[in-house]
XYZ file of C-alpha atoms in Angstrom:
87
model
C 92.457 86.132 97.034
C 95.293 86.651 94.467
C 98.122 89.055 95.187
C 97.022 91.517 92.611
C 93.518 91.515 94.009
C 94.864 92.000 97.533
C 96.922 94.938 96.149
C 93.878 96.399 94.554
C 91.924 96.110 97.923
C 94.691 97.840 99.701
C 94.796 100.543 97.080
C 91.116 101.150 97.393
C 91.193 101.148 101.082
C 93.998 103.774 101.180
C 92.123 105.870 98.587
C 88.876 105.801 100.729
C 90.826 106.819 103.755
C 92.553 109.579 101.828
C 89.278 110.984 100.473
C 87.506 110.742 103.866
C 90.211 112.905 105.359
C 89.154 115.696 103.026
C 85.810 116.359 104.715
C 85.900 119.847 106.061
C 83.483 118.969 108.975
C 85.016 117.023 111.854
C 81.936 114.956 112.465
C 81.623 113.782 108.872
C 85.347 113.110 108.629
C 85.504 110.994 111.723
C 82.335 109.099 110.854
C 83.607 108.342 107.221
C 87.003 107.169 108.514
C 85.426 105.000 111.188
C 83.003 103.393 108.660
C 85.633 102.684 106.178
C 87.956 101.138 108.712
C 85.141 98.986 110.283
C 83.892 97.775 106.970
C 87.322 96.662 105.795
C 88.142 95.028 109.095
C 84.734 93.278 109.159
C 85.303 91.790 105.715
C 89.039 90.977 105.747
C 88.335 87.348 106.140
C 86.215 87.040 103.006
C 87.776 84.794 100.388
C 84.856 83.987 98.003
C 85.719 85.750 94.721
C 82.088 86.758 94.005
C 81.634 88.233 97.473
C 84.959 89.986 97.174
C 83.972 91.571 93.928
C 80.579 92.660 95.242
C 82.287 94.218 98.209
C 84.808 95.991 95.869
C 81.968 97.385 93.956
C 80.287 98.706 97.050
C 83.554 100.320 98.070
C 83.958 101.931 94.740
C 80.374 103.298 94.983
C 81.271 104.552 98.468
C 84.326 106.207 97.100
C 82.321 108.106 94.486
C 79.853 109.121 97.210
C 82.496 110.393 99.464
C 84.099 112.409 96.700
C 80.749 114.001 95.750
C 79.957 114.891 99.395
C 83.409 116.401 99.953
C 82.843 118.685 97.002
C 79.341 119.600 98.167
C 80.552 120.406 101.663
C 83.362 122.499 100.370
C 81.024 124.424 98.096
C 78.581 125.056 100.856
C 81.385 126.409 103.036
C 82.490 128.789 100.353
C 78.936 130.094 99.721
C 78.360 130.415 103.505
C 81.567 132.394 104.029
C 80.774 134.653 101.146
C 77.544 135.812 102.830
C 78.566 135.590 106.466
C 79.609 138.698 108.306
C 81.500 136.625 110.980
C 84.017 134.836 108.614
């Protein structure tokens, strides 16, 4: 794996961790962090460029999914708190 590719992988890993930490729900947050860490650890020995590219594409898709889910959960919390008498 080239140095720039390694830097790109590390950057994507950090971004996935950063976005996962934004989940308002503890359970979702810990699950997402665990899955990101486990997936990167599991695939750290992969050297085939085609496989690396496929894994990077999957990671980018996961990043987009995490970003959408964080927004959805935050919007649900706002709506719930607007109608809730307890909050």
